[in-house]
PDB file of C-alpha atoms in Angstrom:
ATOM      1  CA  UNK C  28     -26.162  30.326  27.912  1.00 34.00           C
ATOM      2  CA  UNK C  29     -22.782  31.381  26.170  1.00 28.00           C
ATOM      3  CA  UNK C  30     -20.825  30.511  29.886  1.00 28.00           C
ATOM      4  CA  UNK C  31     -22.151  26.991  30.027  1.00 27.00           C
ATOM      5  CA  UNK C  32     -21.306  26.152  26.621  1.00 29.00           C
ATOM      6  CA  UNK C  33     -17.409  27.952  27.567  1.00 31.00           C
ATOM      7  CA  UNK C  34     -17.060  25.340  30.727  1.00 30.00           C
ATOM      8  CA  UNK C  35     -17.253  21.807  28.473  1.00 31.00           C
ATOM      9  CA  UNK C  36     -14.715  23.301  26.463  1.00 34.00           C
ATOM     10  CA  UNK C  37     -12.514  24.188  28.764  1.00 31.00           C
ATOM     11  CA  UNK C  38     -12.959  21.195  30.946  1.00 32.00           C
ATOM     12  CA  UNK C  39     -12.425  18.816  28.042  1.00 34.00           C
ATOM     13  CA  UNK C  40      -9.237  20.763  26.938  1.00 34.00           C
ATOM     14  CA  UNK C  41      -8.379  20.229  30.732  1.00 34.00           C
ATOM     15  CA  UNK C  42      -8.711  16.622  30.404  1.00 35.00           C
ATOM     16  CA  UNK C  43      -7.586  15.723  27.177  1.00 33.00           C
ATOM     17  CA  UNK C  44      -4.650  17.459  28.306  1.00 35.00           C
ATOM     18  CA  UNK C  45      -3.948  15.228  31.210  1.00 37.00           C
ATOM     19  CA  UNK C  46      -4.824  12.150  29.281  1.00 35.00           C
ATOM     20  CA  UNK C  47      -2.102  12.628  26.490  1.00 35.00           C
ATOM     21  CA  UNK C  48       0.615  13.520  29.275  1.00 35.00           C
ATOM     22  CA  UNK C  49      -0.678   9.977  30.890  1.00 37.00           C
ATOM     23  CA  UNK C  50      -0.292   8.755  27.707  1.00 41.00           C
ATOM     24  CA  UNK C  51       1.771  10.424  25.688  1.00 40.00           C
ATOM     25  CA  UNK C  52       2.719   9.376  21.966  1.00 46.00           C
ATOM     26  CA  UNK C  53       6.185   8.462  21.723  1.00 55.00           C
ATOM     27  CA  UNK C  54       8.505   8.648  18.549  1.00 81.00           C
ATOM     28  CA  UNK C  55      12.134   6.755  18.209  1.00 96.00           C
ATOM     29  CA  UNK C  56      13.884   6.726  14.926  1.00 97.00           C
ATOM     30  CA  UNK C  57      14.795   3.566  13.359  1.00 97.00           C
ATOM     31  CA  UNK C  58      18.111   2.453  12.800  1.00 96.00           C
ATOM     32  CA  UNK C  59      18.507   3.254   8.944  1.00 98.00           C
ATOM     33  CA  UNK C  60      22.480   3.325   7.751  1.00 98.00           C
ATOM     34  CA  UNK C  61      23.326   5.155   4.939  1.00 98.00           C
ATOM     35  CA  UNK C  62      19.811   6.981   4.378  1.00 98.00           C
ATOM     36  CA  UNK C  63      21.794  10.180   3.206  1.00 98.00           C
ATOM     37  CA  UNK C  64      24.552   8.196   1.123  1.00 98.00           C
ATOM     38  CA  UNK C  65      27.316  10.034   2.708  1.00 98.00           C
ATOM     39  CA  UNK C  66      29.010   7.039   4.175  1.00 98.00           C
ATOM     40  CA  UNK C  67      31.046   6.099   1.702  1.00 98.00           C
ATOM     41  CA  UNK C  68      32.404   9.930   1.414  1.00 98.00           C
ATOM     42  CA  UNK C  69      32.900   9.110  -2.548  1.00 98.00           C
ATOM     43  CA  UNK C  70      31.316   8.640  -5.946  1.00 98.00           C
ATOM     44  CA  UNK C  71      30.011   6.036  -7.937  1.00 98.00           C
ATOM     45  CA  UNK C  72      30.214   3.584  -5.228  1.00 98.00           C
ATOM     46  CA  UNK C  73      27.957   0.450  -5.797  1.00 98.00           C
ATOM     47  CA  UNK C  74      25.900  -0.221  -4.096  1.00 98.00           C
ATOM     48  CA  UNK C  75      26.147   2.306  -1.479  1.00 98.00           C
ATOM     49  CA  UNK C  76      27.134   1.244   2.136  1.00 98.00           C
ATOM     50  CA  UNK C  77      24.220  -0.849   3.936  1.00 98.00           C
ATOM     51  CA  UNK C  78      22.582  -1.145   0.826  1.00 98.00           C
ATOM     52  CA  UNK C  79      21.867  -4.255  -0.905  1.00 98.00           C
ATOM     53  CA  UNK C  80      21.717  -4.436  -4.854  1.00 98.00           C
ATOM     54  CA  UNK C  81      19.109  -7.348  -6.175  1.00 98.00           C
ATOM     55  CA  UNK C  82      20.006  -6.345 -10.051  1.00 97.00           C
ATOM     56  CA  UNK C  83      20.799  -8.268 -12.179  1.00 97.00           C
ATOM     57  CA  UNK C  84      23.700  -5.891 -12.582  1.00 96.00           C
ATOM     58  CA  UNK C  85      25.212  -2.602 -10.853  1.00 96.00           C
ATOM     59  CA  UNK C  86      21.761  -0.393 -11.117  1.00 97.00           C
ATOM     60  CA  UNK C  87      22.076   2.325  -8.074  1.00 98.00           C
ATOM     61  CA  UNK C  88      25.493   4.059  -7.102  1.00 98.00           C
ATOM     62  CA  UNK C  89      26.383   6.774  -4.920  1.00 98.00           C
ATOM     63  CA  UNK C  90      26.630  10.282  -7.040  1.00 98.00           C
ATOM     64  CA  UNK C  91      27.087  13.937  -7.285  1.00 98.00           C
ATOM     65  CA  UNK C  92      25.569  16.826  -8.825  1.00 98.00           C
ATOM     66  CA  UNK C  93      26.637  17.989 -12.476  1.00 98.00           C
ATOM     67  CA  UNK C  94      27.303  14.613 -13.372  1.00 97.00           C
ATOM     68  CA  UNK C  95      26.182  13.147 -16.818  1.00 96.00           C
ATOM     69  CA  UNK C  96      22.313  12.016 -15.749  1.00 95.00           C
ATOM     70  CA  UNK C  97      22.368  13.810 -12.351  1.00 97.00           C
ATOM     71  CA  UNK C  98      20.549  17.133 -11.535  1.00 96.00           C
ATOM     72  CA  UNK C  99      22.953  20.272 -11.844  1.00 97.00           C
ATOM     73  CA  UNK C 100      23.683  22.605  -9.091  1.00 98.00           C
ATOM     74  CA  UNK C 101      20.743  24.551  -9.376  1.00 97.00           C
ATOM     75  CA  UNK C 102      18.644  21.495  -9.355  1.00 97.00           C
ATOM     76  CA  UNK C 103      20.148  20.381  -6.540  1.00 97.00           C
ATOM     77  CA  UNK C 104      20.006  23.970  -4.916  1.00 97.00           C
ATOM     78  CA  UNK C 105      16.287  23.730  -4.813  1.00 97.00           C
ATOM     79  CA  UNK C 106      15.606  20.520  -2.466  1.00 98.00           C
ATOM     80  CA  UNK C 107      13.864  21.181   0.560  1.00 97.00           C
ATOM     81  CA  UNK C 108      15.606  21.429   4.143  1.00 96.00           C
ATOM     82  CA  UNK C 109      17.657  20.120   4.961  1.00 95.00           C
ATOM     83  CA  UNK C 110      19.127  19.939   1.361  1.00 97.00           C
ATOM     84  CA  UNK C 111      21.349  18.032  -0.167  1.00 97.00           C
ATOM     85  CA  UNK C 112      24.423  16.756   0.904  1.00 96.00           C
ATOM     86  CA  UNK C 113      27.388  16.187  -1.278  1.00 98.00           C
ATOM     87  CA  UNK C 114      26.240  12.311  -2.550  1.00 98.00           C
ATOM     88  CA  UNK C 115      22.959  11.187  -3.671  1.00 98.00           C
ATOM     89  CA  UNK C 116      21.871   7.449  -4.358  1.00 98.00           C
ATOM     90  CA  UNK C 117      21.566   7.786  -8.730  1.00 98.00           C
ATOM     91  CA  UNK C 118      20.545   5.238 -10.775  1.00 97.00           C
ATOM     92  CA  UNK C 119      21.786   7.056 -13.954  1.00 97.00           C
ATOM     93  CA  UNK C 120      24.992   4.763 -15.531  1.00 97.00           C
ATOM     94  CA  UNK C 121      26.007   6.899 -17.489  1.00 97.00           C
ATOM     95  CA  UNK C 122      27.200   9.522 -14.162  1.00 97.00           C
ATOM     96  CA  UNK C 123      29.141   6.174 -13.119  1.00 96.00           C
ATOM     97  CA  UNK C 124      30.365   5.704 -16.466  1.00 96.00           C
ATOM     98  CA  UNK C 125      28.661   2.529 -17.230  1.00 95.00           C
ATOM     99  CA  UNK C 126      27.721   0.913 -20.443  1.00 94.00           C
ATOM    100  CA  UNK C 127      24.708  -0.696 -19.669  1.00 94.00           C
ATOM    101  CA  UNK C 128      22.607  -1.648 -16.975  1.00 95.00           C
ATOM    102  CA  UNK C 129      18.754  -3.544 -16.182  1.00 96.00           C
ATOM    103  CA  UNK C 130      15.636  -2.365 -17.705  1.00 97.00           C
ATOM    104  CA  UNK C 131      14.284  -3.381 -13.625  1.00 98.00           C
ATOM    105  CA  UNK C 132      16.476  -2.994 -11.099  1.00 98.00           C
ATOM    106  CA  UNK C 133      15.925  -3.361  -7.214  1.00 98.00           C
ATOM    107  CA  UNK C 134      17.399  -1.772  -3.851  1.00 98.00           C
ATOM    108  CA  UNK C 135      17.113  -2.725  -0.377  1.00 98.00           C
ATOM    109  CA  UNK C 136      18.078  -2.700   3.134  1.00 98.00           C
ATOM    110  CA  UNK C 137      16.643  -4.255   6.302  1.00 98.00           C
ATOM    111  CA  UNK C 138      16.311  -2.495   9.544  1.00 98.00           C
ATOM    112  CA  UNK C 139      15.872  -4.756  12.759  1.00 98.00           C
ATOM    113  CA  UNK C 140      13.065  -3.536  14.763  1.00 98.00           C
ATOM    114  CA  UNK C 141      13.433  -5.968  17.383  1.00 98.00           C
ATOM    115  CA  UNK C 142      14.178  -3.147  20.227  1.00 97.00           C
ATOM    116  CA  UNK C 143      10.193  -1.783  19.747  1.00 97.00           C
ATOM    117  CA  UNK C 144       9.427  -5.869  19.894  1.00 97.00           C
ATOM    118  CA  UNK C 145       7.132  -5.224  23.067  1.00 96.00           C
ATOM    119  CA  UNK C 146       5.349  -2.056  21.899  1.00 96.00           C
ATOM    120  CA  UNK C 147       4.924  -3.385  18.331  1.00 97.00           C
ATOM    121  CA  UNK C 148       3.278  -6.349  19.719  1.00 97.00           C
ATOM    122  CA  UNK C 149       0.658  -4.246  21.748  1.00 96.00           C
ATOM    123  CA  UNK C 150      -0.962  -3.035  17.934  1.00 95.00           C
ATOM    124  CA  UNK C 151      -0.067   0.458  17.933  1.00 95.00           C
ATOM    125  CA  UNK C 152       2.955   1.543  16.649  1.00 96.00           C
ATOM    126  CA  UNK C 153       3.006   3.058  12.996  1.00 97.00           C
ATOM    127  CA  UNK C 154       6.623   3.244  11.201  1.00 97.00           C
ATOM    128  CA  UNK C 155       6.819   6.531   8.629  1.00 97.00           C
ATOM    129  CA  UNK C 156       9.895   6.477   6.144  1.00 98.00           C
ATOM    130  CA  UNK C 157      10.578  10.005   4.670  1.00 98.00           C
ATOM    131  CA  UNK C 158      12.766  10.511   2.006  1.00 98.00           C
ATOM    132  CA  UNK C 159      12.666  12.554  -1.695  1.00 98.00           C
ATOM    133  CA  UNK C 160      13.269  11.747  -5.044  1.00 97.00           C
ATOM    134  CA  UNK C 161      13.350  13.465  -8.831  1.00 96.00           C
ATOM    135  CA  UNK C 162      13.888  12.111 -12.136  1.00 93.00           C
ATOM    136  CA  UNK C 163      14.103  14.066 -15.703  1.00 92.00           C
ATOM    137  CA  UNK C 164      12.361  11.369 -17.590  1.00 92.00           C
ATOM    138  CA  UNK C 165       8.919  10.590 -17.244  1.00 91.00           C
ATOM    139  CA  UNK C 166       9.951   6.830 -18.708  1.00 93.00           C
ATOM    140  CA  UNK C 167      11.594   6.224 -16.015  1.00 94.00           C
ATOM    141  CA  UNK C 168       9.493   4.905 -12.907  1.00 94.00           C
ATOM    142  CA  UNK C 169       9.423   3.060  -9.929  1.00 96.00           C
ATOM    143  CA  UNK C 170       8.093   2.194  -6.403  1.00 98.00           C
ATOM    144  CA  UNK C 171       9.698   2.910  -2.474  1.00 98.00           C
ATOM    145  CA  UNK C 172       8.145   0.291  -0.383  1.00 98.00           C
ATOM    146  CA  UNK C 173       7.923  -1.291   2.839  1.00 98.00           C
ATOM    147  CA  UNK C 174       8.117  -4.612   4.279  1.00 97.00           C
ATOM    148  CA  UNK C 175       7.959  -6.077   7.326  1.00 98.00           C
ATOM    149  CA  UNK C 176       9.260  -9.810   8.922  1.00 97.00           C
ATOM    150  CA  UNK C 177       8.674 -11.817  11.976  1.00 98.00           C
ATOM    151  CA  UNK C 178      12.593 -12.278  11.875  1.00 98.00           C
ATOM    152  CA  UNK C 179      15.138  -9.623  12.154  1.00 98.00           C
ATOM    153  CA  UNK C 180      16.892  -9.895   9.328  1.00 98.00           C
ATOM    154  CA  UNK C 181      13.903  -9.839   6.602  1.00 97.00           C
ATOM    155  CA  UNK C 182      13.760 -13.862   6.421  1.00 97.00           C
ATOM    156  CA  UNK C 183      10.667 -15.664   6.266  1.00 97.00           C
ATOM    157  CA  UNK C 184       6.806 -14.612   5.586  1.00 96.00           C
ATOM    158  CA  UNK C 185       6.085 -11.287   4.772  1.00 97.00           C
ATOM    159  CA  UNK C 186       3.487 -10.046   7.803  1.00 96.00           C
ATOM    160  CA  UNK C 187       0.707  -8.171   6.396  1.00 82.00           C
ATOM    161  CA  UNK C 188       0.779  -6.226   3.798  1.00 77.00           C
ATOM    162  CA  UNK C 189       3.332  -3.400   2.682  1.00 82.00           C
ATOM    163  CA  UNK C 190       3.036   0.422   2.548  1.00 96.00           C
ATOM    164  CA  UNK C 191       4.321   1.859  -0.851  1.00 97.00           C
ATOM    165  CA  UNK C 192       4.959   4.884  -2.783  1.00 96.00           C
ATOM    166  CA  UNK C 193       5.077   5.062  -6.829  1.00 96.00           C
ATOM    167  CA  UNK C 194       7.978   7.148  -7.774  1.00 95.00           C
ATOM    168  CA  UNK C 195       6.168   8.568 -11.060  1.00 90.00           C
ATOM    169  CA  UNK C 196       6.860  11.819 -11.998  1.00 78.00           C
ATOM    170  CA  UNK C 197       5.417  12.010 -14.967  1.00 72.00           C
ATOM    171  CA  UNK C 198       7.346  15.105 -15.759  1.00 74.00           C
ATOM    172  CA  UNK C 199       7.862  14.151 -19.675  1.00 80.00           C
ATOM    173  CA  UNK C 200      11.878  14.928 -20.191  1.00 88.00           C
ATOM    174  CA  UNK C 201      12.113  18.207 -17.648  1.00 89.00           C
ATOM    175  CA  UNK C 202      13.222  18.653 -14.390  1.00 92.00           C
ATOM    176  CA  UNK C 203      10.144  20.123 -11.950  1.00 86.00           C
ATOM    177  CA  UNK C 204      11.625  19.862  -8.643  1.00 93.00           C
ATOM    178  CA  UNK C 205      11.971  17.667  -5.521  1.00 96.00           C
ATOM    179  CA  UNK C 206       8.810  15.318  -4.246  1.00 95.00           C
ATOM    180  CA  UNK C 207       9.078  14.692  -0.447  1.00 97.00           C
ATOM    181  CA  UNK C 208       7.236  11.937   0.350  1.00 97.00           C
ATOM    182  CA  UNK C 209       6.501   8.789   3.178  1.00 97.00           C
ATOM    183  CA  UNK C 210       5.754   5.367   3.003  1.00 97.00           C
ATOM    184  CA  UNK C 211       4.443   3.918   6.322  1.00 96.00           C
ATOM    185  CA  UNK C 212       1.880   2.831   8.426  1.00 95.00           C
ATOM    186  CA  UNK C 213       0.607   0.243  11.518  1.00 96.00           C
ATOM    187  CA  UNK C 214       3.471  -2.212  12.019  1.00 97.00           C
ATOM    188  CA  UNK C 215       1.690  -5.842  12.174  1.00 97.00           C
ATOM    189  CA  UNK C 216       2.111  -7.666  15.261  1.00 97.00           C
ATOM    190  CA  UNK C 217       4.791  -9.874  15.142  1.00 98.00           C
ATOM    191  CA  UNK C 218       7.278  -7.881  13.014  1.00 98.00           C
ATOM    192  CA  UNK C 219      10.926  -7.774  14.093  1.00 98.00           C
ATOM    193  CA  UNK C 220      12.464  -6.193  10.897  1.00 98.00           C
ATOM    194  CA  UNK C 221      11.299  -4.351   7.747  1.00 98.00           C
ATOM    195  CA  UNK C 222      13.016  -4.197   4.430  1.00 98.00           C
ATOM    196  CA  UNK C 223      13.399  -1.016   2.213  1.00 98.00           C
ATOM    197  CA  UNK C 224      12.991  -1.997  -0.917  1.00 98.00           C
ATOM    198  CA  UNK C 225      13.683   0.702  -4.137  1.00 98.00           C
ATOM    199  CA  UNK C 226      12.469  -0.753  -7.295  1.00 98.00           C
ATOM    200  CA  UNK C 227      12.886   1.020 -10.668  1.00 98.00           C
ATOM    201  CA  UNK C 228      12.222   0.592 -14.008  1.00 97.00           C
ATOM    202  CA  UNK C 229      12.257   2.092 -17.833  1.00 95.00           C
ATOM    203  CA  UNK C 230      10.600   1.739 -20.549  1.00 92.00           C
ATOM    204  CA  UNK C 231      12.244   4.111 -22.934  1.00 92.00           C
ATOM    205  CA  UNK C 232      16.116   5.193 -23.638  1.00 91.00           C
ATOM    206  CA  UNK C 233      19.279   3.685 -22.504  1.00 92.00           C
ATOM    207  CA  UNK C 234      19.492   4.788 -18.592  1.00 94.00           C
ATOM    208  CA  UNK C 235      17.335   5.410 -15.470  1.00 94.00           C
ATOM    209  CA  UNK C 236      17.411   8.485 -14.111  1.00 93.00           C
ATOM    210  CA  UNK C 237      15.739   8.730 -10.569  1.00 96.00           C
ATOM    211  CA  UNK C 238      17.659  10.398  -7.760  1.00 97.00           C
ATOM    212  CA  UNK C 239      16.474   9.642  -4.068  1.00 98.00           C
ATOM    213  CA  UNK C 240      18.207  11.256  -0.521  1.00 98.00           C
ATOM    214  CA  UNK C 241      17.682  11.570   2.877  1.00 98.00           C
ATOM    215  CA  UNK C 242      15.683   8.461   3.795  1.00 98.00           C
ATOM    216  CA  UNK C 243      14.661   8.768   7.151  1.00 98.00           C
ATOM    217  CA  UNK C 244      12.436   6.812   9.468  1.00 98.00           C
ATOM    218  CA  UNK C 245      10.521   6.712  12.924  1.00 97.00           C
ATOM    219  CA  UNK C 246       8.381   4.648  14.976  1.00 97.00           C
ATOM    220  CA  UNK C 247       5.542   6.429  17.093  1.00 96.00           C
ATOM    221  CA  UNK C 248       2.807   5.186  19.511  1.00 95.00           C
ATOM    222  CA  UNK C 249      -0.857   6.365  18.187  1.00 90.00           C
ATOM    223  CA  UNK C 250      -2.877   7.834  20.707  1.00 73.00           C
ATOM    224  CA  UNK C 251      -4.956   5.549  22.794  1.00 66.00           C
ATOM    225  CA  UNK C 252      -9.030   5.328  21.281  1.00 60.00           C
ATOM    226  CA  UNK C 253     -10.269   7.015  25.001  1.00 45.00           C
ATOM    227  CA  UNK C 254      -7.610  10.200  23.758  1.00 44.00           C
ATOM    228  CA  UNK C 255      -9.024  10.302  20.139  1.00 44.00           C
ATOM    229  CA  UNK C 256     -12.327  10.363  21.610  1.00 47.00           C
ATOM    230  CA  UNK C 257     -11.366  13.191  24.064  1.00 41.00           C
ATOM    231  CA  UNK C 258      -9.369  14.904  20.859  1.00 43.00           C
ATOM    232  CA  UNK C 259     -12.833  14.736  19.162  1.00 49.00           C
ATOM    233  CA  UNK C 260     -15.041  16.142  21.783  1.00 46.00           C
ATOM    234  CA  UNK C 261     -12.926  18.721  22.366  1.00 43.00           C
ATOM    235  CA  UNK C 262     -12.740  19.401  18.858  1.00 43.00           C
ATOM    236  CA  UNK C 263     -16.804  19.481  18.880  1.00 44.00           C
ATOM    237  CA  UNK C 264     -17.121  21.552  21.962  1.00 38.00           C
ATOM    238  CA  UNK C 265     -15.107  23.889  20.604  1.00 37.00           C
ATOM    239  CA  UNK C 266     -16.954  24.267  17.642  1.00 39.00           C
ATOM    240  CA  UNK C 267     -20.093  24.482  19.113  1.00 40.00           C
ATOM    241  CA  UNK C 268     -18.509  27.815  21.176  1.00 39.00           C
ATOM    242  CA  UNK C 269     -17.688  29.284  18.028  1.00 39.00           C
ATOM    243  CA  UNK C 270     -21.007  28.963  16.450  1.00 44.00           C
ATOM    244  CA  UNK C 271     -22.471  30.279  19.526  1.00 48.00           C
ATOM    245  CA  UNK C 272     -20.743  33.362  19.776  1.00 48.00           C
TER     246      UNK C 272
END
């Protein structure tokens, strides 16, 4: 009994094998500029280099560490890999000297996607954008989000709905570390661009202090249903072995 339920296993390993080499998920990045705000190679610059600034004033600049409103060294120390590099994107005036700037303030840049045009159009391709962000005041909030267009420079309709992240840390007036997170998911039909858009907002004191680096994104294929299907019986005959042994 314990050999025949071995051979499924090992056959469907066999084929889900060959199935995913058929059809193998593919991953390309996307043509983000700037998404580790070293471009510019300087401080306080505003906005940063393929970044757009919707606010009503100056709101996000280029800065370093051990600046008034920026993490210190050791703050800065603890990011995970691949760490920081020498500029972050800070919305804290007063590390660009600054005397004032919007209670809401918004960031963005748009991507053209119009070279994954054919696979985006087949339903299948999902978009991640990494990135990670701190703040030391838990009044100071805000939301990374995605948005994709039919044109490829962000014009037009909105397709679908976006994929978002809240940037709340809710860590009072302390600094608790780095968050890594990613916004993403299916790309609609249709889209030949989507828009990174950074929105922040206070509601207490006289500056907002989030920090955000290496932005990062990819487009991938997800596996075909007939692989998920082989991924799950697999999974099942497998677990049927164990409990059998």
């Amino acid at each position: 009994m314990r050999k025949y339920l071995q051979r499924p296993s090992f056959i469907s390993s066999v084929v889900l094998a060959a199935t995913l080499s058929a059809n193998p998920v593919q991953g390309a990045s996307i043509g983000i500029v700037n998404g580790d705000f070293e471009a510019d190679a300087a401080d306080n610059v505003a906005p940063p280099s393929g970044w757009t600034d919707n606010s009503a004033s100056a709101s996000f600049w280029t800065g370093v560490l051990d600046e008034s409103g920026n993490p210190t060294a050791a703050e800065g120390a603890l990011a995970p890999a691949p760490g920081l590099g020498s500029y972050i994107l800070t919305t804290a005036r007063t590390s660009a000297g600054v005397g004032s700037q919007p209670v809401d303030a918004q960031l963005t840049q748009t991507v053209d996607l119009s070279a994954f045009g054919a696979a985006i159009d087949a339903g299948d391709q999902v978009l991640n954008v990494d990135f990670i962000y701190s703040s030391n005041d838990g009044r100071d909030t805000g939301v990374f989000s995605l948005h994709f267009f039919g044109s490829t420079d962000g014009s037009g309709a909105e397709l679908g709905a976006g994929y978002l992240v809240n940037l709340d840390a809710d860590n009072g007036y302390a600094f608790t570390g780095w968050f890594e997170e990613t916004a993403g998911g299916l790309v609609p039909i249709g889209a030949r661009s989507v828009t990174l858009q950074i929105d922040t907002t206070r509601t207490g004191g006289s500056e907002t202090n989030v920090w955000i680096d290496n932005i990062t994104g990819d487009i991938n294929t997800i596996p075909e249903p007939a692989s998920l299907a082989l991924l799950g019986l697999g999974g099942a005959t497998l677990l049927t072995r164990r409990n059998q042994a």
